[in-house]
CSV table of C-alpha atoms in Angstrom, one decimal:
chain,number,residue,atom,x,y,z
N,7,GLN,CA,-0.1,0.0,0.0
N,8,VAL,CA,1.0,3.7,-0.7
N,9,GLN,CA,-0.3,6.4,1.4
N,10,LEU,CA,-0.6,9.8,-0.2
N,11,VAL,CA,-1.1,13.2,1.6
N,12,GLU,CA,-1.7,16.4,-0.1
N,13,SER,CA,-1.3,19.7,1.0
N,14,GLY,CA,-0.9,23.4,-0.1
N,15,GLY,CA,-4.4,24.0,-1.2
N,16,GLY,CA,-6.4,27.3,-0.2
N,17,SER,CA,-8.2,30.3,-1.4
N,18,VAL,CA,-6.3,32.6,-3.9
N,19,GLN,CA,-7.6,35.5,-6.2
N,20,ALA,CA,-7.0,35.3,-9.7
N,21,GLY,CA,-3.5,35.8,-11.1
N,22,GLY,CA,-2.0,34.2,-8.0
N,23,SER,CA,0.1,31.2,-7.2
N,24,LEU,CA,0.0,28.2,-5.2
N,25,ARG,CA,2.2,25.0,-4.6
N,26,LEU,CA,0.6,21.9,-4.1
N,27,SER,CA,2.4,18.8,-2.3
N,28,CYS,CA,1.9,15.2,-2.1
N,29,ALA,CA,3.9,13.2,0.3
N,30,ALA,CA,4.0,9.3,-0.3
N,31,SER,CA,4.8,6.7,2.1
N,32,ARG,CA,6.8,4.9,-0.7
N,33,TYR,CA,8.3,5.4,-3.8
N,34,THR,CA,6.2,4.7,-7.0
N,35,ASN,CA,7.4,4.9,-10.7
N,36,CYS,CA,4.5,7.1,-11.9
N,37,MET,CA,2.7,10.2,-10.5
N,38,GLY,CA,0.3,12.7,-11.5
N,39,TRP,CA,-2.2,15.4,-10.2
N,40,PHE,CA,-5.9,15.6,-10.9
N,41,ARG,CA,-8.8,17.9,-10.4
N,42,GLN,CA,-12.4,17.6,-10.0
N,43,PRO,CA,-14.4,21.0,-10.0
N,44,THR,CA,-17.8,20.4,-8.1
N,45,GLY,CA,-20.4,18.7,-10.3
N,46,LYS,CA,-17.9,18.0,-13.0
N,47,GLU,CA,-15.7,15.1,-14.2
N,48,ARG,CA,-12.4,14.7,-12.7
N,49,GLU,CA,-9.6,15.2,-15.3
N,50,ALA,CA,-5.6,14.7,-15.4
N,51,VAL,CA,-3.9,18.1,-15.0
N,52,ALA,CA,-0.2,17.0,-15.0
N,53,THR,CA,1.4,13.8,-14.9
N,54,ILE,CA,4.9,12.3,-14.9
N,55,ALA,CA,5.3,8.8,-16.4
N,56,ARG,CA,7.8,5.9,-15.4
N,57,ASP,CA,10.2,7.1,-18.3
N,58,ASP,CA,9.8,10.7,-16.8
N,59,THR,CA,7.5,12.1,-19.6
N,60,ILE,CA,5.6,15.1,-18.3
N,61,ALA,CA,2.1,15.8,-19.8
N,62,TYR,CA,-0.2,18.5,-19.0
N,63,VAL,CA,-3.6,19.3,-20.0
N,64,ASP,CA,-4.0,22.0,-22.4
N,65,SER,CA,-5.6,24.5,-20.0
N,66,VAL,CA,-2.5,24.9,-17.8
N,67,LYS,CA,0.5,24.4,-20.2
N,68,GLY,CA,2.6,27.2,-19.5
N,69,ARG,CA,1.2,27.9,-16.0
N,70,PHE,CA,1.5,24.9,-14.0
N,71,THR,CA,4.5,22.8,-13.4
N,72,ILE,CA,4.9,19.3,-11.9
N,73,SER,CA,8.0,18.0,-10.4
N,74,ARG,CA,9.1,15.3,-8.1
N,75,ASP,CA,11.7,14.9,-5.3
N,76,ASN,CA,12.3,11.0,-5.5
N,77,ALA,CA,14.7,11.0,-2.4
N,78,LYS,CA,11.9,12.9,-0.3
N,79,LYS,CA,9.0,11.0,-2.1
N,80,ILE,CA,7.1,14.3,-2.8
N,81,LEU,CA,5.5,15.2,-5.7
N,82,TYR,CA,4.8,18.9,-6.5
N,83,LEU,CA,2.3,21.2,-8.8
N,84,ASP,CA,3.3,24.8,-8.9
N,85,MET,CA,0.5,26.7,-10.3
N,86,ASN,CA,0.9,30.1,-11.6
N,87,SER,CA,-1.2,32.8,-13.2
N,88,LEU,CA,-4.4,31.2,-11.3
N,89,LYS,CA,-8.0,31.6,-13.1
N,90,PRO,CA,-11.3,31.0,-11.4
N,91,GLU,CA,-11.7,27.8,-13.6
N,92,ASP,CA,-8.8,26.3,-11.8
N,93,THR,CA,-11.1,25.9,-9.0
N,94,ALA,CA,-11.5,22.3,-7.8
N,95,MET,CA,-10.3,19.6,-5.6
N,96,TYR,CA,-6.8,18.3,-6.6
N,97,SER,CA,-5.7,15.0,-5.7
N,98,CYS,CA,-2.7,13.3,-6.2
N,99,ALA,CA,-2.3,9.8,-7.5
N,100,ALA,CA,0.4,7.2,-8.0
N,101,GLY,CA,1.1,3.8,-9.2
N,102,TYR,CA,3.6,1.3,-10.6
N,103,ALA,CA,3.8,1.3,-14.5
N,104,GLY,CA,4.8,-1.7,-16.2
N,105,ARG,CA,8.3,-2.0,-17.9
N,106,PHE,CA,7.0,-2.5,-21.2
N,107,SER,CA,4.3,0.2,-20.7
N,108,PRO,CA,6.2,2.9,-19.2
N,109,ALA,CA,3.9,5.5,-20.5
N,110,ASP,CA,0.7,3.9,-18.9
N,111,CYS,CA,0.3,4.5,-15.1
N,112,PRO,CA,-2.5,2.4,-13.4
N,113,TYR,CA,-2.7,5.0,-10.7
N,114,GLN,CA,-3.7,2.4,-8.0
N,115,TYR,CA,-3.3,5.0,-5.0
N,116,TRP,CA,-5.0,8.2,-4.4
N,117,GLY,CA,-4.9,10.9,-1.9
N,118,GLN,CA,-7.9,12.5,0.0
N,119,GLY,CA,-7.4,15.9,-2.2
N,120,THR,CA,-6.9,19.5,-1.2
N,121,GLN,CA,-9.2,22.1,-2.5
N,122,VAL,CA,-8.1,25.0,-4.5
N,123,THR,CA,-10.4,27.9,-4.9
N,124,VAL,CA,-9.6,31.0,-7.1
N,125,SER,CA,-11.7,34.0,-6.8
N,126,THR,CA,-12.1,36.9,-9.1
């Protein structure tokens, strides 16, 4: 089992910044950030694959940066130029991708989430 604990959410005005952190109890070879606005479906925001390929949803490209500290087992999401449409519950997820499918993360483990609210 892998426990994931997110932190860093909060309320911020449009144009502001936040840094989300996700502390993992064990190392996993793929991780990502997901978000779910109230009443909407969850979407992948930013992911790091087993082969270190990074991907972002189009709406956050150029504003958000995902990174990880493998030694500390922490995943980060730096969010800049926040917009009201970024308001959502942000969750960290992790898993173990297979050697022959490094780009596919099964995301077996999920954190509880941290709320991000961006006001105008």
